[in-house]
Coordinates of C-alpha atoms in Angstrom, one line a residue:
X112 CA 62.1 26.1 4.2
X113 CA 62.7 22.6 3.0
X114 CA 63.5 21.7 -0.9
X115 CA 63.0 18.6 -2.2
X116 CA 63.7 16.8 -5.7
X117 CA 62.1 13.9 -5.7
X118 CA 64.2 11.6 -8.5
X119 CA 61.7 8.6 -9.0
X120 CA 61.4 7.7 -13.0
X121 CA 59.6 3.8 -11.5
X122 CA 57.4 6.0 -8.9
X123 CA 56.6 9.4 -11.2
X124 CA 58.4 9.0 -14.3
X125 CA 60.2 12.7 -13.2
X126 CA 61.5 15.0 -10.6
X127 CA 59.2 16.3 -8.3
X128 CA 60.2 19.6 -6.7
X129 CA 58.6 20.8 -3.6
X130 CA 59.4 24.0 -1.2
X131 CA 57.7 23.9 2.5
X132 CA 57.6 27.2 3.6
X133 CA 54.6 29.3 5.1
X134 CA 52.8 29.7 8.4
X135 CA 52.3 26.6 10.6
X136 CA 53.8 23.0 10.5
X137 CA 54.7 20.7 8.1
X138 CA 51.6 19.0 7.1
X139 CA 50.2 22.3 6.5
X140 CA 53.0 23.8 4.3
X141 CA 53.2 20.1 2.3
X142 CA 49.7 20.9 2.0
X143 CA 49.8 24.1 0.6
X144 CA 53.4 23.3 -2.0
X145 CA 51.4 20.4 -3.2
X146 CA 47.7 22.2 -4.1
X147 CA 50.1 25.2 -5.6
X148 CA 51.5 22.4 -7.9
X149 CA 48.5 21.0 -9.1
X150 CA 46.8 24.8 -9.6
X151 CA 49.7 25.9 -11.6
X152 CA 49.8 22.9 -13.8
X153 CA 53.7 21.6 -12.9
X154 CA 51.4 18.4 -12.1
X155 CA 49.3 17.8 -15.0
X156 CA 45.9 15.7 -14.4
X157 CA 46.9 11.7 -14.1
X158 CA 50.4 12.5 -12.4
X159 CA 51.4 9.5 -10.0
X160 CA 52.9 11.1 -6.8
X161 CA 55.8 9.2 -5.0
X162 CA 54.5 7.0 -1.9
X163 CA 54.2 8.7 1.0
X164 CA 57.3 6.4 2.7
X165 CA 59.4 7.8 -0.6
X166 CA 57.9 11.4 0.0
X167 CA 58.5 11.7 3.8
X168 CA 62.0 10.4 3.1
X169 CA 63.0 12.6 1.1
X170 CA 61.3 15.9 2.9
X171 CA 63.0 14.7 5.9
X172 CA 59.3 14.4 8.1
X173 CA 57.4 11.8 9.2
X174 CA 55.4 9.0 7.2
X175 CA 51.8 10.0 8.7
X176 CA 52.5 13.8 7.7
X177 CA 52.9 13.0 4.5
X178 CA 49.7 10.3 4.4
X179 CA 47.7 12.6 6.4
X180 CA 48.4 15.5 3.9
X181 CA 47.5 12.7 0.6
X182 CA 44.1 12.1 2.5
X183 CA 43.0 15.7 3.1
X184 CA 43.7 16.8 -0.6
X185 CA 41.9 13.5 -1.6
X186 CA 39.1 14.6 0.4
X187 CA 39.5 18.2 -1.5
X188 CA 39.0 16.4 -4.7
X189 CA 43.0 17.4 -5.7
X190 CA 43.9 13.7 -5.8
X191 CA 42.7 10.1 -5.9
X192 CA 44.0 7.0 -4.4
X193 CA 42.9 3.5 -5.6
X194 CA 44.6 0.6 -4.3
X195 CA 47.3 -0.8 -6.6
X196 CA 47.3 2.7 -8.6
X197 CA 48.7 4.9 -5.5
X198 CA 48.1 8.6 -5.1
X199 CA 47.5 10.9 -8.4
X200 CA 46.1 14.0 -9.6
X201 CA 42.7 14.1 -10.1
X202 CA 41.5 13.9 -13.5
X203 CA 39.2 17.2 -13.0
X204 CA 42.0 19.5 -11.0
X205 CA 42.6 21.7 -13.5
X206 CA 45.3 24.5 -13.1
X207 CA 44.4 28.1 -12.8
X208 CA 43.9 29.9 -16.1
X209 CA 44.5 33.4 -17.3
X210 CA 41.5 35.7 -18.0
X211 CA 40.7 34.6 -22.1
X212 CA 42.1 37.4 -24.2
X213 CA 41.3 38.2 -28.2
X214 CA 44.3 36.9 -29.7
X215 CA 46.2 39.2 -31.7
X216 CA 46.6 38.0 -35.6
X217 CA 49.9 36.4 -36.2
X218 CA 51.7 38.3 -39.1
X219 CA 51.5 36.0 -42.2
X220 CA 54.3 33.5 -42.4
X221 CA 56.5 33.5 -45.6
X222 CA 56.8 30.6 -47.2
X223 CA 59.7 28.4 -47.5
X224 CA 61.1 27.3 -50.9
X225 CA 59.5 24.2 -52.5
X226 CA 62.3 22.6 -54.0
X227 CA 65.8 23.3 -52.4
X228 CA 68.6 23.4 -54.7
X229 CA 71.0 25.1 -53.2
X230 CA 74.6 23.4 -52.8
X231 CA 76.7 22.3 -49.7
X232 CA 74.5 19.5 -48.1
X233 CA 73.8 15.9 -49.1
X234 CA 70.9 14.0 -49.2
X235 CA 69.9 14.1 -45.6
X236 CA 67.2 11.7 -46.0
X237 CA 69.9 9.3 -47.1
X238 CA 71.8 9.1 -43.9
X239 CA 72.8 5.7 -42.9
X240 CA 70.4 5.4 -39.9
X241 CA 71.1 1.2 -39.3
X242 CA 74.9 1.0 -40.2
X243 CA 75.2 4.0 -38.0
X244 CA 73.4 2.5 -34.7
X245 CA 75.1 -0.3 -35.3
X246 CA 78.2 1.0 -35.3
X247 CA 77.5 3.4 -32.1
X248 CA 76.6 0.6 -30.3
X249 CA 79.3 -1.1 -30.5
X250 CA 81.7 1.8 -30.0
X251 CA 79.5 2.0 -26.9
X252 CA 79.8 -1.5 -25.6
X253 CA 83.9 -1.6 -26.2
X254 CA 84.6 1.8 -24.9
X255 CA 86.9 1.9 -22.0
X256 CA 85.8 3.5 -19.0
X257 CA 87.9 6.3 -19.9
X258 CA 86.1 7.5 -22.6
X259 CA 83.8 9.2 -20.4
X260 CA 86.2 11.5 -19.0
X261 CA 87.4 14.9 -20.3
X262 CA 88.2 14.4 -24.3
X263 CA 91.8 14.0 -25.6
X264 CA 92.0 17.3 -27.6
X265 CA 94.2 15.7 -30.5
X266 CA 90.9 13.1 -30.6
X267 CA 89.9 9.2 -29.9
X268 CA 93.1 6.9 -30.8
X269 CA 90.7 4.9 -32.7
X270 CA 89.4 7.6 -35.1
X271 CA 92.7 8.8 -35.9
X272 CA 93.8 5.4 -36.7
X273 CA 90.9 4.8 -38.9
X274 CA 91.8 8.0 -41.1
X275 CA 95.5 7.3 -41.2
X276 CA 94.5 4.2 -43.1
X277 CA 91.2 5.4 -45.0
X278 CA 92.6 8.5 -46.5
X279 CA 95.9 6.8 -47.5
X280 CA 93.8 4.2 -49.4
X281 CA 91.2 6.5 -50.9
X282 CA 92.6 10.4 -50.8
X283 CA 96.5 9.3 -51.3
X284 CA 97.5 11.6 -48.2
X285 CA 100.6 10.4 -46.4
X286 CA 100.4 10.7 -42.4
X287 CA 100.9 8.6 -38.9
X288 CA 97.7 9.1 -36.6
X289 CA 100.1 11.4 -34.3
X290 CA 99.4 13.9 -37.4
X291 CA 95.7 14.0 -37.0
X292 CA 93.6 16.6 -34.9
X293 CA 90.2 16.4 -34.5
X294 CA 87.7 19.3 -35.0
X295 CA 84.2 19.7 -35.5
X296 CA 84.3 20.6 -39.0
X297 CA 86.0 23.3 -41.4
X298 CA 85.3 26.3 -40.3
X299 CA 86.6 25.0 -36.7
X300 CA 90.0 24.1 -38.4
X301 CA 90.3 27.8 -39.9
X302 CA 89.5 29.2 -36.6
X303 CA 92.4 27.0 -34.8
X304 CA 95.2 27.3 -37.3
X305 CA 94.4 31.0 -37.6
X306 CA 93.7 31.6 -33.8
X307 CA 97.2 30.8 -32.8
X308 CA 99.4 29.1 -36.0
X309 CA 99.5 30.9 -38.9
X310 CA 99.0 34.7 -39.9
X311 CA 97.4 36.4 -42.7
X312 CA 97.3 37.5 -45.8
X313 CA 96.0 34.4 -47.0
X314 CA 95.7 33.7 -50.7
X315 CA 92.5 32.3 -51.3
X316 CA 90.8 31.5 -54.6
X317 CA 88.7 34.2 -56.4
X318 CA 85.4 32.3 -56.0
X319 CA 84.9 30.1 -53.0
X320 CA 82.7 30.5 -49.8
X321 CA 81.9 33.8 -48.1
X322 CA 81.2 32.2 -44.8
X323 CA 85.0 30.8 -45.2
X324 CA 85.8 35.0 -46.2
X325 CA 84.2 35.9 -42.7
X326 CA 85.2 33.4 -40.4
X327 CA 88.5 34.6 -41.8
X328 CA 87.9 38.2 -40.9
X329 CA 86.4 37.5 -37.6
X330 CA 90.2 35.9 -36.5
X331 CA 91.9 39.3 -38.5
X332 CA 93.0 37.5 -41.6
X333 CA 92.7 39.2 -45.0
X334 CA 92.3 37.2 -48.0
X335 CA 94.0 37.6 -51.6
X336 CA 92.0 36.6 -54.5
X337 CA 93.7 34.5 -57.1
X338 CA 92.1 34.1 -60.8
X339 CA 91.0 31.2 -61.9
X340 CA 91.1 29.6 -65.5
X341 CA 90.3 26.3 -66.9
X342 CA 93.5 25.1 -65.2
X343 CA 91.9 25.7 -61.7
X344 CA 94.0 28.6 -59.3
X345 CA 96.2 30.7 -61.1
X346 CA 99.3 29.8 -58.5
X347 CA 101.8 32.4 -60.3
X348 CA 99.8 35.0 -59.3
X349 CA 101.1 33.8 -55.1
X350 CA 103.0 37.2 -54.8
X351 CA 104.2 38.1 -50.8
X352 CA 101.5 35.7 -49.0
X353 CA 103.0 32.6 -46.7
X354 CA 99.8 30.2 -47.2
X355 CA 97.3 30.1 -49.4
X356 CA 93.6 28.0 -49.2
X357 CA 92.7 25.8 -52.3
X358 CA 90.2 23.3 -53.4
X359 CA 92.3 21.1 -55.7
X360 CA 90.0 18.3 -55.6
X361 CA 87.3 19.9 -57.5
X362 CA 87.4 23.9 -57.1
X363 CA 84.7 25.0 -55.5
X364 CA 82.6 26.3 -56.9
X365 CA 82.9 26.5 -60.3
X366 CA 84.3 23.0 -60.6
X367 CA 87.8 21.0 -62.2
X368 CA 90.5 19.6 -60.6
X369 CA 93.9 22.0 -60.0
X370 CA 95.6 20.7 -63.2
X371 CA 98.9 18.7 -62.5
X372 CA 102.0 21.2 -63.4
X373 CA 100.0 23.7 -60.6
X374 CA 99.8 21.2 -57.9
X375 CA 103.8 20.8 -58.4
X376 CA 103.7 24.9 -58.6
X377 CA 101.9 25.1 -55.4
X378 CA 104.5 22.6 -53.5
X379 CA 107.3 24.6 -55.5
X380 CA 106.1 27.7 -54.1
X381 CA 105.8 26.6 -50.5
X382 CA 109.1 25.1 -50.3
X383 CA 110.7 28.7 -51.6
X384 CA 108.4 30.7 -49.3
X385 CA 108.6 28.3 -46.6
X386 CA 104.8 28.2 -46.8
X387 CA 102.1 26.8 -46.5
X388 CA 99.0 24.9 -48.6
X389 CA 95.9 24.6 -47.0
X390 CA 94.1 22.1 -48.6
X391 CA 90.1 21.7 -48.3
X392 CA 89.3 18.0 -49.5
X393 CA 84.9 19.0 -49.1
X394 CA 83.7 16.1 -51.6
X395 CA 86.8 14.5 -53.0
X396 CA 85.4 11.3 -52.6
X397 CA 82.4 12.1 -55.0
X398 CA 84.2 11.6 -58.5
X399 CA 82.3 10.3 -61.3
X400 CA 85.1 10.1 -64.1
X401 CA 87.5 7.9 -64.6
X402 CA 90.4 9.8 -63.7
X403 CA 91.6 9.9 -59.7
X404 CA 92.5 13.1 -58.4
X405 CA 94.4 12.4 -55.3
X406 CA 95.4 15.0 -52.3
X407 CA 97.6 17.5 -52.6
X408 CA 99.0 16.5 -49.3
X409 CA 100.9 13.2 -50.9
X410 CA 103.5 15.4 -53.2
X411 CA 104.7 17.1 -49.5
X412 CA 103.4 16.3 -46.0
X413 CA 105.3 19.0 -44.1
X414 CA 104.2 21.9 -46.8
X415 CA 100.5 20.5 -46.8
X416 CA 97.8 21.2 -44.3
X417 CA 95.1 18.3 -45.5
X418 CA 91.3 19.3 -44.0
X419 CA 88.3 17.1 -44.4
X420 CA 85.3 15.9 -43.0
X421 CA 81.8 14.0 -43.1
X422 CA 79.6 17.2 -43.9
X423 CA 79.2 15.9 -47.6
X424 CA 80.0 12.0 -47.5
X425 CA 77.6 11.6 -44.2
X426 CA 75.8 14.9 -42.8
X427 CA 77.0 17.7 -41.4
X428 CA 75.1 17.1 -38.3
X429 CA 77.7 14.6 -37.4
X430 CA 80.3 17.5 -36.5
X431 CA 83.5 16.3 -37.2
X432 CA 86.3 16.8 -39.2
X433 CA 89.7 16.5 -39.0
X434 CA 93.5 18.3 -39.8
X435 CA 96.5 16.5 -40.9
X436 CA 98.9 18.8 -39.9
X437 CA 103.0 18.6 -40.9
X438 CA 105.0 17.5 -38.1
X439 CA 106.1 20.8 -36.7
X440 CA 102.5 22.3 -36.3
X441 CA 100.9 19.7 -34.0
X442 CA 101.7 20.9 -30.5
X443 CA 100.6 24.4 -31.7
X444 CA 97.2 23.6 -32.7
X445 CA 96.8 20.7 -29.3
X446 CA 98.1 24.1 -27.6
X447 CA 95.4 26.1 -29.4
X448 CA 92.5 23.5 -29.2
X449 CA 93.0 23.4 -25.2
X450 CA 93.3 20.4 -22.4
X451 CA 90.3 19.4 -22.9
X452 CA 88.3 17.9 -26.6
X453 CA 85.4 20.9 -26.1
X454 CA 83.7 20.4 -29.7
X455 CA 83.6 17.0 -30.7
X456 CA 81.7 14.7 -29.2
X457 CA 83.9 11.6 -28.2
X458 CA 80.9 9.1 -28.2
X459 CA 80.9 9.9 -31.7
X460 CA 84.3 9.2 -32.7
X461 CA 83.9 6.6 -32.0
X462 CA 80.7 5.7 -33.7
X463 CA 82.9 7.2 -36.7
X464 CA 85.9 5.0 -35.9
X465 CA 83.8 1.5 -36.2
X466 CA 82.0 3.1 -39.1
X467 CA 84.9 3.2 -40.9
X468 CA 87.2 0.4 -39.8
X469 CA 83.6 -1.9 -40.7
X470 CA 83.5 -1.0 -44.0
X471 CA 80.5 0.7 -43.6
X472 CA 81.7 4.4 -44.8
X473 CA 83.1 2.8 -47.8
X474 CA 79.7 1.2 -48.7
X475 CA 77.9 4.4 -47.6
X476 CA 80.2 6.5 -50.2
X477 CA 80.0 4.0 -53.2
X478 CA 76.4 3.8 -52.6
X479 CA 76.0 7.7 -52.5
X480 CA 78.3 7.9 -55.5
X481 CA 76.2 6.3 -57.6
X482 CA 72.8 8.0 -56.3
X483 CA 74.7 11.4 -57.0
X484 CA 76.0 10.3 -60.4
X485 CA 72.9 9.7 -61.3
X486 CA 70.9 12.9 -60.4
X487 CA 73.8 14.8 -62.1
X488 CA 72.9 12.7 -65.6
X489 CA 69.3 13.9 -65.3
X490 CA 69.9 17.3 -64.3
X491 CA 72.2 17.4 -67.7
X492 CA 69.6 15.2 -69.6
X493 CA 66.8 17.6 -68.3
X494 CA 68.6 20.8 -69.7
X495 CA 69.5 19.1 -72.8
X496 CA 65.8 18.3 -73.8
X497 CA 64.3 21.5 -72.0
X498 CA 67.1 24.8 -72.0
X499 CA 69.9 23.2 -74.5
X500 CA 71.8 26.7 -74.7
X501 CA 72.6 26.1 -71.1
X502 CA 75.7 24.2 -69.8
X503 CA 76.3 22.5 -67.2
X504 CA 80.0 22.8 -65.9
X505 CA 82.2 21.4 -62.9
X506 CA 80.0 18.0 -62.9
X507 CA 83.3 15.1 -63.5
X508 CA 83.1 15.0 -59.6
X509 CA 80.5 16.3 -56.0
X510 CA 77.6 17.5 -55.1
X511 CA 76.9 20.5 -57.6
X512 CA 77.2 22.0 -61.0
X513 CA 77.5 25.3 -62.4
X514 CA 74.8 26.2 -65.1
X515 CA 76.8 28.8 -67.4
X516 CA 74.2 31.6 -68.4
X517 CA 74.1 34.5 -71.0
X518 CA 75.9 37.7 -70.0
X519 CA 73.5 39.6 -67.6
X520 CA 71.1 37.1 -66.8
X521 CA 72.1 35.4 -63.6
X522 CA 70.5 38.0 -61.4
X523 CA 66.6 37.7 -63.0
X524 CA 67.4 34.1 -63.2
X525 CA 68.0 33.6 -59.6
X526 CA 64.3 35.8 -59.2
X527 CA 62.5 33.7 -61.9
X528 CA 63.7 30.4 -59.8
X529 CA 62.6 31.7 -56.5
X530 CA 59.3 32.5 -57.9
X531 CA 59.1 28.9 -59.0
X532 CA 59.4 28.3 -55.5
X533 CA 63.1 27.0 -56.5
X534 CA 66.3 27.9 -53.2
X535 CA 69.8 27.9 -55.3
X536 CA 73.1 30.5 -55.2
X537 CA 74.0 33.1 -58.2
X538 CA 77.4 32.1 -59.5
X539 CA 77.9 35.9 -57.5
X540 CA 77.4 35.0 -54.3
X541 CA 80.5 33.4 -54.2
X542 CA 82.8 35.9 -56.1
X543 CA 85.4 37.8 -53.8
X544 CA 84.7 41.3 -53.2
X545 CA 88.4 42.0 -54.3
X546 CA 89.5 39.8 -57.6
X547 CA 90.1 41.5 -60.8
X548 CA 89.1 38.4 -63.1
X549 CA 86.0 39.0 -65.5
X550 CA 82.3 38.4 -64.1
X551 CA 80.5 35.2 -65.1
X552 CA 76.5 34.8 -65.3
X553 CA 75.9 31.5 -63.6
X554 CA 73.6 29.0 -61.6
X555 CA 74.6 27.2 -58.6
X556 CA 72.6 23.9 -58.3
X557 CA 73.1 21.1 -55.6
X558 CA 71.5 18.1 -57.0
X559 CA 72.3 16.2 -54.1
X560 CA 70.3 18.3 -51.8
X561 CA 66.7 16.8 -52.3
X562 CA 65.4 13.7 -51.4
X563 CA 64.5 11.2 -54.4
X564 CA 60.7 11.6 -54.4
X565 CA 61.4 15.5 -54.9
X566 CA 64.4 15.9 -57.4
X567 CA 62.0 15.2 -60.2
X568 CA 59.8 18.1 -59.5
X569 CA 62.8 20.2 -58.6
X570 CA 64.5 19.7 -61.5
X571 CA 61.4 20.8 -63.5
X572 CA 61.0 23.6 -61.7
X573 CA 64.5 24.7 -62.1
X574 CA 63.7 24.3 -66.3
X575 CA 60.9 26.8 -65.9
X576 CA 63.5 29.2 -64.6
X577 CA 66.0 28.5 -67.1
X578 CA 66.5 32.8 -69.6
X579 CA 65.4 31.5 -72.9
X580 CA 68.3 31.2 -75.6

């Protein structure tokens, strides 16, 4: 038997492959693999095959078996020859077909939502399509050579250089670009640091995201609520736990920054406990106030684990994030990550790394601010003129707010919006199974999840949903 790929995009445009096996010689058995290719369809009608010299090279057999086998399926009518077009399929050679059968019905597909409210993702349609090709070619012109070998599992030199600079200028975190690991994301940080650095419990804040809750219990890791108040995370309520998870920024999801005589708490508390914070920075760079709220991180590097990434300022198709990690906990996660960078793409560190150092992620953001600060206005303009006994909470900063609803509503509000064809999150969905702090009725609504042309009619929607006063 003789195999053959024939790797020819200038002759065929793909690979052809070919097995000569069978009774008699080779011009039989080319014969035979080549009418079995065009009668099963792997070469479609139009097809150019390679020239015979390419073909008989690559089989191994002589030039005139290979030109003798063209001619006799040309005179079959499997291919045609015309001088300057070389050898192809015949337009009329078509491939063998099934006997016809009654199709079954296809079960009626459901129907997707029409307007998609629900919170955690940007505007997609907004991505930055040019400044991003621009950028990627250039990381790809400059790389070194070694940038296509196995992937530094700490991360490209010139990404973490890039952070150390932007998130001192714009977050207020204090690190060196030996303190940076790069990971694919959030939940990829949680699954290093708890796959090999840190241990459970792990204090966590009474409402936040369930996928966080089971990533957490996948790696054996059980979670302590702590209340939270107008004040954001109720840190005197840290009782025998070593670390605890927050989202000081702008508490997710009910909204407000951890108020300043907590953050101080928090590093208090570490520094007696020898523990750790975990901070999760999702959308601190969306703040539409007046007043900064910096990272946690700055008041104490070596107590502070800082974790971001681009799944809110760019898309979360770009997968990758990054730890800043105090001094003593680097090696352990390296030693956890691996040898090798397994997750995130190095090309696109790159791409990142000139994105940033360009300027281009700070015009991005700015520009994004403003689009988001203004669909949160006419989401709060829309329930002031339509469901005024509804407020809007959490909305000095990101991607979402929190409509606050009567006692007992949330549940036949969540049913009236998705039979307004309207996708969004009960205030519930979010609550810990565990935390003893009084239940809520409330809407979760991303307003930066639609495109432009469709947040109009979303937000109309969402009105008709609205439990009267």
């Amino acid at each position: 038997m003789v195999t053959s790929w024939v790797n020819s995009a200038e002759r065929i445009g793909s690979d052809l492959h070919l097995e000569l096996t069978g009774p008699g010689g080779r011009r039989a058995a080319l014969i035979r693999a080549l009418r079995e290719a065009v009668r099963s369809g792997r070469l479609a009608p139009g097809t150019r095959l390679p020239p015979y010299r390419s073909l008989a090279a690559d089989l191994g057999v002589a030039r005139n078996t290979v030109a003798d086998a063209y001619a006799e399926l040309v005179a079959e009518g499997w291919l045609t020859a015309r001088q300057g077009s070389g050898t192809r399929v015949a337009e009329r050679a078509e491939p063998l077909r099934p006997a016809a059968r009654v199709p079954k019905k296809a079960p009626p597909r459901a129907r997707g939502p029409r307007h998609d409210l629900t919170q955690g993702t940007p505007d997609v349609s907004a991505f930055p399509r040019t400044a991003w090709l621009a950028s990627y070619r250039r990381a790809l012109q400059q790389a070194p050579n070694e940038v296509f070998g196995p992937g530094d599992p700490a991360g490209r030199p010139e990404l973490r250089e890039a952070l150390t600079e932007y998130l001192a200028r714009a977050r207020g975190v204090r690190t060196e670009p030996g303190r940076i690991v790069i990971c694919s994301g959030f939940a990829h940080a949680l699954r290093l640091l708890f796959g090999g650095v840190l241990r459970g419990p792990l204090a966590v804040e009474a409402y936040g995201l369930g996928f966080h809750r089971h990533v957490l219990a996948a790696a054996g890791v059980r979670t302590v609520p702590l209340p939270l108040d107008e004040h954001g995370a109720r840190i005197d309520r840290l009782a025998r736990e070593r670390a605890v998870l927050l989202t000081p920024a702008h508490q997710f999801p009910t909204g407000g920054p951890l108020h300043p005589t907590r953050r101080a708490a928090v590093i208090d508390w570490a520094r007696a406990r020898d523990g750790l914070v975990l901070e999760d920075d999702y959308d601190g760079e969306f703040r539409y106030d007046r007043k900064p709220v910096g990272a946690v991180q700055g008041l104490d590097p070596e107590r502070v684990i800082h974790i971001g990434s681009v799944s809110k300022s760019l898309s979360p198709a770009v997968r990758l994030g990054w730890m800043v990690l105090p001094e003593r906990h680097v090696e352990v996660v390296l030693a956890a990550k691996g040898e090798r960078e397994a997750w995130a793409s190095v090309l696109d560190q790159l791409s990142l790394a000139d994105f940033i150092a360009s300027g281009s992620y700070d015009r991005h953001i700015r520009r994004m601010r403003q689009r988001y600060r203004g669909r949160r206005d006419r989401l709060v303009a829309a329930l002031a003129e339509h469901a005024p006994h509804v407020e809007a909470t959490g909305i000095a900063a990101g991607l979402h707010a929190v409509l606050r609803l009567p006692p007992g509503t949330e549940a036949s509000a969540v049913k009236a919006a998705a039979w307004q064809g309207v996708a969004l999150d009960g205030l519930a969905a979010f609550r810990h199974p565990e935390t003893d702090m009084p239940v809520g009725d409330g809407l979760v609504v991303g307003y930066a999840t639609p495109s432009e042309h469709a947040y109009g009619p979303a937000l109309e929607a969402l009105c008709g949903a609205l439990p009267p006063p």
